[in-house]
Short mmCIF file of C-alpha atoms and ligand atoms in Angstrom, two decimals:
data_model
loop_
_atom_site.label_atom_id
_atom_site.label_comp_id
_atom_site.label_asym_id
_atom_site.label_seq_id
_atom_site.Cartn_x
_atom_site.Cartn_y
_atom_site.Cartn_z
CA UNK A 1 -5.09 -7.99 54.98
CA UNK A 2 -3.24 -11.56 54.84
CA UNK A 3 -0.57 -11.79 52.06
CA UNK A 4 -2.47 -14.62 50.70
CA UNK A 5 -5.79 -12.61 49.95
CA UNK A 6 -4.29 -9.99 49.22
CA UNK A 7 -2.69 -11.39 46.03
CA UNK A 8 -5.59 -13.16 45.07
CA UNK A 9 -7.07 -10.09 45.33
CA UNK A 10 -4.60 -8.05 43.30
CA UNK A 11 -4.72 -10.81 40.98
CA UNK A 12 -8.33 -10.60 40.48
CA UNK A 13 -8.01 -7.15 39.78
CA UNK A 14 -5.25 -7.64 37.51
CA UNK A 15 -7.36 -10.52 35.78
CA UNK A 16 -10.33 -7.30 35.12
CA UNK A 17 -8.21 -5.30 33.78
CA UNK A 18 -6.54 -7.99 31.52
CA UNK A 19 -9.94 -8.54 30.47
CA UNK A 20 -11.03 -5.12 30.03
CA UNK A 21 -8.01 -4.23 28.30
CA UNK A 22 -8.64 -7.25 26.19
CA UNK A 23 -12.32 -6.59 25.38
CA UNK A 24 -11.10 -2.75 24.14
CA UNK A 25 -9.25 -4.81 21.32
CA UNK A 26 -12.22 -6.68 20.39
CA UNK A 27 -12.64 -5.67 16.83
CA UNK A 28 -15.67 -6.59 14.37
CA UNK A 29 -15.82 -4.84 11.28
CA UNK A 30 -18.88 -2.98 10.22
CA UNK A 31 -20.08 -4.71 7.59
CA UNK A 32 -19.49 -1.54 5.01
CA UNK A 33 -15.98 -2.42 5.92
CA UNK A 34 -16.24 -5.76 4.71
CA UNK A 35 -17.73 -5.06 1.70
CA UNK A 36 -15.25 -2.47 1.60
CA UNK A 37 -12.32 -5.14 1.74
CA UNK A 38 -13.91 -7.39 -0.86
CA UNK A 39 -14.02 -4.13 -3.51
CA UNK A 40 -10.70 -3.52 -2.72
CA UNK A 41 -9.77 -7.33 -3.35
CA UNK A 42 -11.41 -7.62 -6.45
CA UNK A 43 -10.04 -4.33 -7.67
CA UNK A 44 -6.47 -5.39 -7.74
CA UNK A 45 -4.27 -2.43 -8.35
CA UNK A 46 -3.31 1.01 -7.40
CA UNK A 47 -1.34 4.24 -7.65
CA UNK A 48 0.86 5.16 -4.83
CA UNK A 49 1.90 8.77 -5.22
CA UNK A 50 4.56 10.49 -2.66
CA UNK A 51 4.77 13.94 -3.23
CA UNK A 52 5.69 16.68 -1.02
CA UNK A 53 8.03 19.97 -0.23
CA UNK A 54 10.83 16.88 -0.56
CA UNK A 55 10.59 16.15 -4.10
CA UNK A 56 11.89 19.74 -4.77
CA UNK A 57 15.16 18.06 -3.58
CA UNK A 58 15.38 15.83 -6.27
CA UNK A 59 16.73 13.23 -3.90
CA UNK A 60 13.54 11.08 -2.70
CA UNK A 61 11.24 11.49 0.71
CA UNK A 62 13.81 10.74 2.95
CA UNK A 63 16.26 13.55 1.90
CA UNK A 64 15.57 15.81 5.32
CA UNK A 65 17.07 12.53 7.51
CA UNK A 66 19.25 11.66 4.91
CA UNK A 67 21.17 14.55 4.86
CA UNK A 68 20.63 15.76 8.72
CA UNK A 69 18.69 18.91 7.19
CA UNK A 70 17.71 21.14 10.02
CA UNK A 71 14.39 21.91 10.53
CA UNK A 72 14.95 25.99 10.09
CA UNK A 73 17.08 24.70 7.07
CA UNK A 74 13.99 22.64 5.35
CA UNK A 75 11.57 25.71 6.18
CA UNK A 76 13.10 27.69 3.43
CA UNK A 77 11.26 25.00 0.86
CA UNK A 78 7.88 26.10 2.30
CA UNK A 79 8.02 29.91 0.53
CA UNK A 80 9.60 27.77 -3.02
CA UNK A 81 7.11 25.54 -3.74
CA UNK A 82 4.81 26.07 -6.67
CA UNK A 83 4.28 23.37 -8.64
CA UNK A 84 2.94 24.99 -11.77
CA UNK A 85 1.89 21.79 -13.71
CA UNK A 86 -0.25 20.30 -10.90
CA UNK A 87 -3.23 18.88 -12.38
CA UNK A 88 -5.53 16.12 -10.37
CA UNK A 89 -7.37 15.03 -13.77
CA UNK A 90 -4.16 14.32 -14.99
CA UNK A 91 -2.51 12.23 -11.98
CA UNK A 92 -6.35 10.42 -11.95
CA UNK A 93 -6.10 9.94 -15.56
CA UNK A 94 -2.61 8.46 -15.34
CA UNK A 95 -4.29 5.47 -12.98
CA UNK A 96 -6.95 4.95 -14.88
CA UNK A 97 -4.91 4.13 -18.21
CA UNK A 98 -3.01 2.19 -16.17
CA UNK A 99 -6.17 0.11 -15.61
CA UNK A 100 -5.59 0.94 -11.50
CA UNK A 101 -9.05 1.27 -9.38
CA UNK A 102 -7.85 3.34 -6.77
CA UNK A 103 -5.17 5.81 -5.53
CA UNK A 104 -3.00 6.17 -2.42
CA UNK A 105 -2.03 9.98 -1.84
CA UNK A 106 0.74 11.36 0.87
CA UNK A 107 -1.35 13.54 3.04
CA UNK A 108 1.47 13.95 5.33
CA UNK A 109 4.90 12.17 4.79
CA UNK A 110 7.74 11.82 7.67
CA UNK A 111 8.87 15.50 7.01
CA UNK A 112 5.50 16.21 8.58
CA UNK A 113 4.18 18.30 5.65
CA UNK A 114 0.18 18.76 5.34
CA UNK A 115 -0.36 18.29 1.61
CA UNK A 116 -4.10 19.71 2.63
CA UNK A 117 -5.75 22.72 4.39
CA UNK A 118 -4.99 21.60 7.84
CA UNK A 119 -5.86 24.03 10.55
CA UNK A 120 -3.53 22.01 12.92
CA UNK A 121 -0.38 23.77 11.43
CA UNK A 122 1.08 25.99 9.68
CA UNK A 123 3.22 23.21 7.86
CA UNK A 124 0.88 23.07 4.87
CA UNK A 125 0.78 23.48 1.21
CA UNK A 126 -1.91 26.33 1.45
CA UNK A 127 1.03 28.32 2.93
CA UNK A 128 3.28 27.74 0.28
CA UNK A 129 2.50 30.57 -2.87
CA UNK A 130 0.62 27.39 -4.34
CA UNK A 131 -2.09 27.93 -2.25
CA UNK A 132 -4.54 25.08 -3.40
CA UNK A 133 -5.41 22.78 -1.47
CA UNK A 134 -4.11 19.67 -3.70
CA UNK A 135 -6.27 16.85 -1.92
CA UNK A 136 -9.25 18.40 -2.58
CA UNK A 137 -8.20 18.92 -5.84
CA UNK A 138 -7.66 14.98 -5.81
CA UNK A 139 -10.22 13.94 -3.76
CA UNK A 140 -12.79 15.46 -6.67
CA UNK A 141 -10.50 14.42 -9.69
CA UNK A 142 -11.34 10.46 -8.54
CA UNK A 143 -14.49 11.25 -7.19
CA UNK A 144 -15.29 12.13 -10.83
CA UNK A 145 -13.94 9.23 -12.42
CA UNK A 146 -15.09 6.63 -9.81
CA UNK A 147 -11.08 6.24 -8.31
CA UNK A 148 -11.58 4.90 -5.09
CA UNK A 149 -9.37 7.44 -3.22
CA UNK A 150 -6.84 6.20 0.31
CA UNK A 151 -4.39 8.65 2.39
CA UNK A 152 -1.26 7.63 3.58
CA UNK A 153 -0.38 9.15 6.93
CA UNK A 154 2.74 9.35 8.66
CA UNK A 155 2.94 8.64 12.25
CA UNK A 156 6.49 9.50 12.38
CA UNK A 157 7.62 13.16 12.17
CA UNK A 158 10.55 14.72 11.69
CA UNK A 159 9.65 18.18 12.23
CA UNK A 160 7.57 18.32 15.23
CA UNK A 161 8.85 18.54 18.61
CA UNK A 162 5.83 16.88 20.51
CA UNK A 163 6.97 13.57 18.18
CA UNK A 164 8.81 11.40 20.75
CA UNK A 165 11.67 12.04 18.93
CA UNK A 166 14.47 11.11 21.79
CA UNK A 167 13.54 7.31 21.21
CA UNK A 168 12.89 7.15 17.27
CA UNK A 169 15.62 5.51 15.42
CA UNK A 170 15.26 8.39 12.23
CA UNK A 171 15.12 11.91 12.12
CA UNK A 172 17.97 12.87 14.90
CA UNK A 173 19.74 15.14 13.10
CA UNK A 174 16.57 17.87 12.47
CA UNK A 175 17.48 19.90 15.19
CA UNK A 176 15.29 19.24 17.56
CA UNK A 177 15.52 20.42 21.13
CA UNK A 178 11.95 20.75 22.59
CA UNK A 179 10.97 17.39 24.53
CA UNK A 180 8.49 14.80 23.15
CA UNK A 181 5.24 14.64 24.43
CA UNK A 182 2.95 11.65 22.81
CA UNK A 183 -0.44 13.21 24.32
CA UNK A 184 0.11 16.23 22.54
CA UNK A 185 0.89 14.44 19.42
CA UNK A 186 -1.61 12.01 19.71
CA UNK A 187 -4.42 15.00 19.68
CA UNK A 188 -2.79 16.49 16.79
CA UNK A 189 -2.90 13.38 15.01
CA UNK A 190 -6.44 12.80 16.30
CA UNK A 191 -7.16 15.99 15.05
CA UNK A 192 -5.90 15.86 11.65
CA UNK A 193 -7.55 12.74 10.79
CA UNK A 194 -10.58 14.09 11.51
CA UNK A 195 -10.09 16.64 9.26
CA UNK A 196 -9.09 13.87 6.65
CA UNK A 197 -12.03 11.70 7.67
CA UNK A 198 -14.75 14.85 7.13
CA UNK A 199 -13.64 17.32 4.73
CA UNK A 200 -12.86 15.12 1.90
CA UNK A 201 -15.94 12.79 0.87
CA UNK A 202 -15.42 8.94 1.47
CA UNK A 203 -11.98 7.74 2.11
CA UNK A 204 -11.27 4.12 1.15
CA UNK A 205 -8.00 3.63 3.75
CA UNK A 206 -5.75 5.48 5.69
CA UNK A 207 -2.35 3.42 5.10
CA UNK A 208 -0.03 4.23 7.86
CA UNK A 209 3.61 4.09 8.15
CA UNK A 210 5.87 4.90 10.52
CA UNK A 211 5.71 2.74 13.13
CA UNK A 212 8.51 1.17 13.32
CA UNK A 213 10.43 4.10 13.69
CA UNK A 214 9.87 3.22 17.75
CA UNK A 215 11.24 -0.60 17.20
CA UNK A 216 14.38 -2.67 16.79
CA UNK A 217 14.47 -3.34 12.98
CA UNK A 218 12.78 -5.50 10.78
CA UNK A 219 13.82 -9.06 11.90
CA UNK A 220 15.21 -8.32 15.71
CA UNK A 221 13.38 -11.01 18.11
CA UNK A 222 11.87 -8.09 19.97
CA UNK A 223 9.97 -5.95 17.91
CA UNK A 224 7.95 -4.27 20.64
CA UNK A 225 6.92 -0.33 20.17
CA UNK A 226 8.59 1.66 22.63
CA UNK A 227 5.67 3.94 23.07
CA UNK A 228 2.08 3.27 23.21
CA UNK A 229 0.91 4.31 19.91
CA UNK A 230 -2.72 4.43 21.51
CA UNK A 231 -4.06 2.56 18.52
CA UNK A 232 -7.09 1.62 20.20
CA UNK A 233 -8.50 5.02 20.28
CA UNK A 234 -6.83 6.06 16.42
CA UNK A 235 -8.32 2.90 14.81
CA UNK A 236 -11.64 3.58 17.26
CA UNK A 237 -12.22 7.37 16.22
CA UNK A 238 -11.82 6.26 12.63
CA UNK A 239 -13.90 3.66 12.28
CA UNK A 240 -16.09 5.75 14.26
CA UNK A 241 -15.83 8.49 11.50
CA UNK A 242 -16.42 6.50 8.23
CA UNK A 243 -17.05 2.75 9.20
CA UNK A 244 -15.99 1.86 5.63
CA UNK A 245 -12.77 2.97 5.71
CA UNK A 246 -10.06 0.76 5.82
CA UNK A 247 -6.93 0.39 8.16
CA UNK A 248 -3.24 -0.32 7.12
CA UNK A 249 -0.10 0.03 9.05
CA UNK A 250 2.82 -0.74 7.58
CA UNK A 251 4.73 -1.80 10.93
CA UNK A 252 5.81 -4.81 9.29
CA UNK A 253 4.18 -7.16 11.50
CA UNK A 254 1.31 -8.97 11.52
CA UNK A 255 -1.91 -6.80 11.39
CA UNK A 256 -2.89 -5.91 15.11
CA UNK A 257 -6.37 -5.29 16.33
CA UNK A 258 -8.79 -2.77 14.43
CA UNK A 259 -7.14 -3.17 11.20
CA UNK A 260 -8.43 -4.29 7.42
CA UNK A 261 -5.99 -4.92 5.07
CA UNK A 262 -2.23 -5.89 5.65
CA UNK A 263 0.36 -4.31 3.41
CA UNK A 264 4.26 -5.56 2.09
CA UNK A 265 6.47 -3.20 0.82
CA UNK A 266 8.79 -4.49 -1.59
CA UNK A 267 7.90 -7.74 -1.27
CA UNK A 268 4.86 -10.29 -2.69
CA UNK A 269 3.66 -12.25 0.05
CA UNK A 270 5.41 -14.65 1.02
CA UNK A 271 8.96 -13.13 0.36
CA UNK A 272 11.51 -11.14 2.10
CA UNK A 273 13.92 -9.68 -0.07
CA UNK A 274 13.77 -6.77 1.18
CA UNK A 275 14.61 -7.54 4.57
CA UNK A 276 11.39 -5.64 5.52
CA UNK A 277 9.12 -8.44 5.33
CA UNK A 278 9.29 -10.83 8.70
CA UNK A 279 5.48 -11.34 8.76
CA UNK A 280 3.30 -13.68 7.72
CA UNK A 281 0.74 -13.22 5.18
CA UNK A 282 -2.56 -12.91 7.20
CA UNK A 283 -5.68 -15.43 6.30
CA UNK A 284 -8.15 -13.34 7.27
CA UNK A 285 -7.39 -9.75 5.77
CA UNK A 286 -6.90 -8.54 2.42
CA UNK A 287 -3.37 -7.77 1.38
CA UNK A 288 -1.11 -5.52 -0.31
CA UNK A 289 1.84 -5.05 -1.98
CA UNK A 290 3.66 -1.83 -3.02
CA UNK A 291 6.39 -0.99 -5.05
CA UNK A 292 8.30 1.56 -6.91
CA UNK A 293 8.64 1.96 -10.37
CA UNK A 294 11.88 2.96 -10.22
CA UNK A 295 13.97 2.86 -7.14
CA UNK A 296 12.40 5.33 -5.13
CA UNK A 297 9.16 6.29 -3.59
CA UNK A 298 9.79 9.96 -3.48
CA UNK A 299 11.03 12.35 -6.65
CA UNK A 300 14.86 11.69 -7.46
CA UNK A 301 16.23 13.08 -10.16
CA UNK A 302 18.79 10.55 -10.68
CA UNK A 303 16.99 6.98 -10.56
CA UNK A 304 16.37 5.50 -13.61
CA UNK A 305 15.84 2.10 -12.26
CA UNK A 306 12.69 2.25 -14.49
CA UNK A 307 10.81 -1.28 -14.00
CA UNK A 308 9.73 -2.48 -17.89
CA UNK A 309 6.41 -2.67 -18.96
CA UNK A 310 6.73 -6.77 -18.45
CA UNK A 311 7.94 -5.98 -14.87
CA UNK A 312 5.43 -4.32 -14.01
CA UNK A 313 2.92 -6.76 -15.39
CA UNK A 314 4.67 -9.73 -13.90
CA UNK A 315 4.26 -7.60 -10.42
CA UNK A 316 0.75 -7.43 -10.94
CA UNK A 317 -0.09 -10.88 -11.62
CA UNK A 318 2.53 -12.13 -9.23
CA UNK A 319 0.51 -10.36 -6.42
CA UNK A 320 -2.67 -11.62 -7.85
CA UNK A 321 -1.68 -14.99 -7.64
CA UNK A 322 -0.65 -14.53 -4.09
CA UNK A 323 -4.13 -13.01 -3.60
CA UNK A 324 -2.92 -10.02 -2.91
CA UNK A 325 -3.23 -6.46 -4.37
CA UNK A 326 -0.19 -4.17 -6.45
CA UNK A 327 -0.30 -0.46 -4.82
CA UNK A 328 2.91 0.87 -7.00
CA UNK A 329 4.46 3.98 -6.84
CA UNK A 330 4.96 7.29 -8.32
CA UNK A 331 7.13 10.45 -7.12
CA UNK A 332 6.10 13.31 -9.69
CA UNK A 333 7.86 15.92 -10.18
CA UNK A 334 8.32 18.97 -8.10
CA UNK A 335 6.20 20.96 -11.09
CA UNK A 336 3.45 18.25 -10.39
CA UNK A 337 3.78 16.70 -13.67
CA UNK A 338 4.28 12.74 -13.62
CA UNK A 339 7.30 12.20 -15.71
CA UNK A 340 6.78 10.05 -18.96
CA UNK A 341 8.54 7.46 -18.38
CA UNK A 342 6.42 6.39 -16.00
CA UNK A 343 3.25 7.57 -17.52
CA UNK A 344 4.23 5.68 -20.59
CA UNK A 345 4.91 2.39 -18.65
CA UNK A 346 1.92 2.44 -16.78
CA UNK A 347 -0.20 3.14 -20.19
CA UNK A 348 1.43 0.03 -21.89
CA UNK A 349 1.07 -2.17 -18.99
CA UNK A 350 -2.92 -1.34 -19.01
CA UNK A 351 -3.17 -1.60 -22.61
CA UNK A 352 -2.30 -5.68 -21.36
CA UNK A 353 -4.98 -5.32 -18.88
CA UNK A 354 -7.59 -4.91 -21.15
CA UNK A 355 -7.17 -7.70 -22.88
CA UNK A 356 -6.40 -9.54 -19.48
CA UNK A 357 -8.21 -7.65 -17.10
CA UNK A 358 -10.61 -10.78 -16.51
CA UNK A 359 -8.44 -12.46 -15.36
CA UNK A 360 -6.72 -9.95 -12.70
CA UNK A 361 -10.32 -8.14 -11.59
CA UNK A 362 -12.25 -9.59 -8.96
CA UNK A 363 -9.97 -12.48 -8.73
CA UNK A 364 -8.80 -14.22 -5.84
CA UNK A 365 -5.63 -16.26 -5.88
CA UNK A 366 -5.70 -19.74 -7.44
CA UNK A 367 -5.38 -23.50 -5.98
CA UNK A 368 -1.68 -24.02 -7.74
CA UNK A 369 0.79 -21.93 -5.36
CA UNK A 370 3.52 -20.13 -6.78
CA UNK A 371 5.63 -21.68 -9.16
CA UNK A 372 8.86 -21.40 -11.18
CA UNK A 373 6.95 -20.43 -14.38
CA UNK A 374 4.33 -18.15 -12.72
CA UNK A 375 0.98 -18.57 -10.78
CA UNK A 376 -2.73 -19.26 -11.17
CA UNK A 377 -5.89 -16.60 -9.70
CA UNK A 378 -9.32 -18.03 -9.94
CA UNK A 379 -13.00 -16.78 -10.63
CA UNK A 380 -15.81 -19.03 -9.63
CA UNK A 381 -15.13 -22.03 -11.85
CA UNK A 382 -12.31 -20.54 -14.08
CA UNK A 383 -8.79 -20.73 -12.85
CA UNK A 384 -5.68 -18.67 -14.89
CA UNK A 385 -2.94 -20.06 -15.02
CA UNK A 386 -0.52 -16.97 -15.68
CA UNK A 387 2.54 -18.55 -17.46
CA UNK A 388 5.56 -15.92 -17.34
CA UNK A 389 8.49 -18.14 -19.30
CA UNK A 390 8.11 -21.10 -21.60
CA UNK A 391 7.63 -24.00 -19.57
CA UNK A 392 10.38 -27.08 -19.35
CA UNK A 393 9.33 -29.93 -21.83
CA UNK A 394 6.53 -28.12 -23.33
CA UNK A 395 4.04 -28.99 -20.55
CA UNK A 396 2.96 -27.86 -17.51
CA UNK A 397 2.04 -30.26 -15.10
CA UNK A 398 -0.56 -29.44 -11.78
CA UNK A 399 0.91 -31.76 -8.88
CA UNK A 400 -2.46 -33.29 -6.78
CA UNK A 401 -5.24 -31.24 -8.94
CA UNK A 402 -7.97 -33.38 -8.42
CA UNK A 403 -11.39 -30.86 -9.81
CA UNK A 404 -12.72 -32.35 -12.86
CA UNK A 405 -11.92 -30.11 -15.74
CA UNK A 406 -14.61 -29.32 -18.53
CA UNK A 407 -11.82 -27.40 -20.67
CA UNK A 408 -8.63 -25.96 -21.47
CA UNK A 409 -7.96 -23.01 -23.94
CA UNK A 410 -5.72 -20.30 -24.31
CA UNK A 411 -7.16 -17.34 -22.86
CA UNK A 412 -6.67 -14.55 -25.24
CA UNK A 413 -7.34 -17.05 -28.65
CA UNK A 414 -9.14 -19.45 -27.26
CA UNK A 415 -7.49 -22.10 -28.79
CA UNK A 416 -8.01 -25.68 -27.55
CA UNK A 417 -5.20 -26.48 -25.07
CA UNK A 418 -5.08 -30.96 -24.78
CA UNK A 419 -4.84 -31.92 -21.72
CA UNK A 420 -4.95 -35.23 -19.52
CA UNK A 421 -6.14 -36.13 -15.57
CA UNK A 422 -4.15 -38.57 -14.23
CA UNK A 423 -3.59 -39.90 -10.43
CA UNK A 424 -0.47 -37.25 -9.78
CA UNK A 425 -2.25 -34.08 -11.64
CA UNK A 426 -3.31 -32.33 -14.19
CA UNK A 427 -1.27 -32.43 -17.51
CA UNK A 428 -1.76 -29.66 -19.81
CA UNK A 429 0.43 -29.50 -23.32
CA UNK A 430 1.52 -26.33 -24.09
CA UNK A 431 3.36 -27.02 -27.26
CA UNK A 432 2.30 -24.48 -29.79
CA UNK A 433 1.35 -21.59 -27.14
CA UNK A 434 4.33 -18.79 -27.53
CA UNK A 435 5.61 -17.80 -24.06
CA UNK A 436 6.81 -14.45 -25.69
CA UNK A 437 5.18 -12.06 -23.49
CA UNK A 438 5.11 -10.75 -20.31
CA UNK A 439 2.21 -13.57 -19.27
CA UNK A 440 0.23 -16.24 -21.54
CA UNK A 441 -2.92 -16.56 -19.71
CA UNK A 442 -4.22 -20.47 -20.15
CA UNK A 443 -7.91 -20.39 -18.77
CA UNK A 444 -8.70 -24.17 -17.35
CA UNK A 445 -12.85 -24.64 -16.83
CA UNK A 446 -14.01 -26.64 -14.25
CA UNK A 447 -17.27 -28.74 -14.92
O1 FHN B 1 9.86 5.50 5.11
C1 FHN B 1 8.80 5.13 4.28
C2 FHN B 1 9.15 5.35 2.83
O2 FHN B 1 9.51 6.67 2.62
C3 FHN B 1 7.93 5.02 2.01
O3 FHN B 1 6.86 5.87 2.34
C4 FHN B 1 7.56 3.57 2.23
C5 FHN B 1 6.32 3.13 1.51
O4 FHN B 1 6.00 1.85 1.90
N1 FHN B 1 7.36 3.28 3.66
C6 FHN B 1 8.39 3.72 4.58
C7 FHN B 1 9.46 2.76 4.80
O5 FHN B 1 8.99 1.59 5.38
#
């Protein structure tokens, strides 16, 4: 064949399999999934727990890299752990005095520990003298209360030696010597999330993390994967599974094909302190922030970095007004228990959202972007302006609001707020409001 035809012809080929490659990503949600993503939206806030054989340790999730612990070495917490206090109804009734809708669990962390009955490994907690099988403890504690329940999954794994460990940038000093091999880890994974996705009634997400254990970090030009993660057929069998469920991956990129919802850590939308957040904030997914309460994810007995009860509210209504969700964190105890500072913070902090909760709750985030005294969320014709810290001159003015307005009040009083529509904005006085709490809600009605 001619040189000439036979590139056109390779590149004809090559042009199919662009295509089919490109046709595999095709993605359209089922349309449980996307009333799935609108009752996730309009129920605002959730309860990250990480627990695990780690928080025995005292010294958060990442203790096993942290402190190059073997893997024969971390083994010996298997036959230890019995965490006595455990009690579902309680961690479910902890979220739902917080005024959260839904919780996140650790089904398996990057230690590679099965907080569930797996029968793809040993590494489990029905092998530890515990026994129980603590997710479907959970998954019936929330079932009961109508908690909308989500599993965090680790693709990144310390423990195993089918992880392609060799080119991950954590977890080299486990121990390891048997060779990576992504197919067989890929079927585990596979495996296991069928197990997650059948055994355990209806899962609102699988939240993923891990991913960018295979990249340069968080801000390098080139953040490509340096295996195929296979996504395709991950996302595929799950969707194929339960439809409804929703797909997070906390890569810290912008969400790829086949997922729902795109998740921050650290971070509201829109910011990067953390160093973790290069991405933008997608349009056309829901998203997510989580956070710690204190300064870790995982159990450590040192960090009292507690966040205050105005913290916390101010992270709530920050995301909110960002149109995004708060997913924040808990690491109980090794016993099970979730210690009382927390429990206590999260209590006061929903105490405030049931005199708020209207305007948090099936919200969506509100015309006025964020601004140095705090940010607006919206529902139908009501807009909240949520005003964290006395503003300058006793007023507040809304640059280029041009909707008529019917009225102004304060939300939780309803006192009359005056206010005045001029060509540059809205003017709203807000002498006489006290600015002494976490948020004073002013509630503008549009005619
Ligand atoms: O390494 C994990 C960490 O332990 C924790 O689970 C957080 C939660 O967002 N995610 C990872 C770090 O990006």
């Amino acid at each position: 064949m001619p040189v000439s035809v036979l590139s056109k012809f390779s590149a004809c080929i090559g042009g199919l399999a662009l295509c089919i490659s490109l046709q595999a990503q095709v993605y359209t949600p089922a349309p449980a999934n996307l009333e799935a993503r609108k009752t996730f939206q309009d129920n605002k806030y959730g309860l990250f727990i990480h627990w695990g054989l780690s928080s025995m340790l005292g010294d958060g999730e990442w203790v096993m890299n942290n402190r190059n612990i073997k893997v024969e070495d971390y083994k010996r917490l298997l036959p230890a752990f019995y965490p006595a206090q455990f009690d579902a109804d309680k961690w479910v009734q902890t979220a739902r005095n917080a005024g959260m809708k839904y919780i996140v669990f650790i089904t398996r962390h990057h230690d590679g520990f099965s907080n569930w009955d797996t029968k793809q490994s040993d590494w489990k907690i029905t092998n530890t003298p515990f026994k129980r099988d603590v997710l479907k403890e959970l998954a019936a504690a929330c079932k009961k209360e109508g908690i909308k329940l989500g599993l965090y999954y680790s693709t990144l794994d310390w423990y195993r030696d089918d992880y392609p460990h060799e080119t991950g940038r954590t977890g080299q000093g486990t121990g390891r010597t048997g060779k990576g091999n992504y197919a067989s880890y890929l079927q585990f994974m596979k495996n296991q999330l069928t197990e997650l996705l059948t055994n355990y009634g209806e899962i609102m997400s699988i939240w993923f993390d891990g991913h960018w254990d295979q990249t340069n970090p968080e801000g390098a030009h080139d953040r490509s994967s340096r295996i195929d993660w296979r996504y395709e057929e991950i996302y595929g069998l799950i969707h194929s599974l339960q439809p409804q469920c929703m797909i997070g991956n906390n890569h810290h990129l912008t969400p790829l094909p086949g997922e729902d919802f795109q998740m921050f850590e650290r971070d509201l939308p829109g910011e990067n302190k953390s160093g973790l957040s290069f991405q933008e904030a997608s349009q056309e997914v829901p998203l997510e922030t989580c956070e710690t309460i204190n300064g870790a994810w995982g159990y450590n007995i040192t960090d009292r970095k507690y966040k205050t009860v105005s913290q916390v509210i101010q992270l709530l209504v920050g995301a909110a007004g960002r149109n995004a969700n708060l997913l924040l964190n808990v690491g109980p105890m090794p016993n099970g228990q979730i210690q009382p500072e927390f429990t206590d913070t999260l209590a006061a902090a929903g105490k405030w959202l049931e005199k708020y909760g209207e305007t948090i709750y099936g919200t969506r985030g509100g015309p006025i972007a964020p601004q140095p005294w705090g940010v607006s969320t919206q529902k139908g014709r009501k807009i909240y302006l949520h005003v964290f810290k006395q503003p300058y001159g006793n007023m507040i003015l809304l640059p280029g609001f041009k909707e008529k307005v019917k009225q102004v009040q304060v939300f939780i009083n309803r006192e009359p707020v005056k206010f005045k529509q001029q060509a540059e904005g809205l003017i709203l006085q807000s002498e006489g409001i006290s600015f002494d709490g976490a948020d004073e809600v002013i509630e503008i009605e549009l005619r």
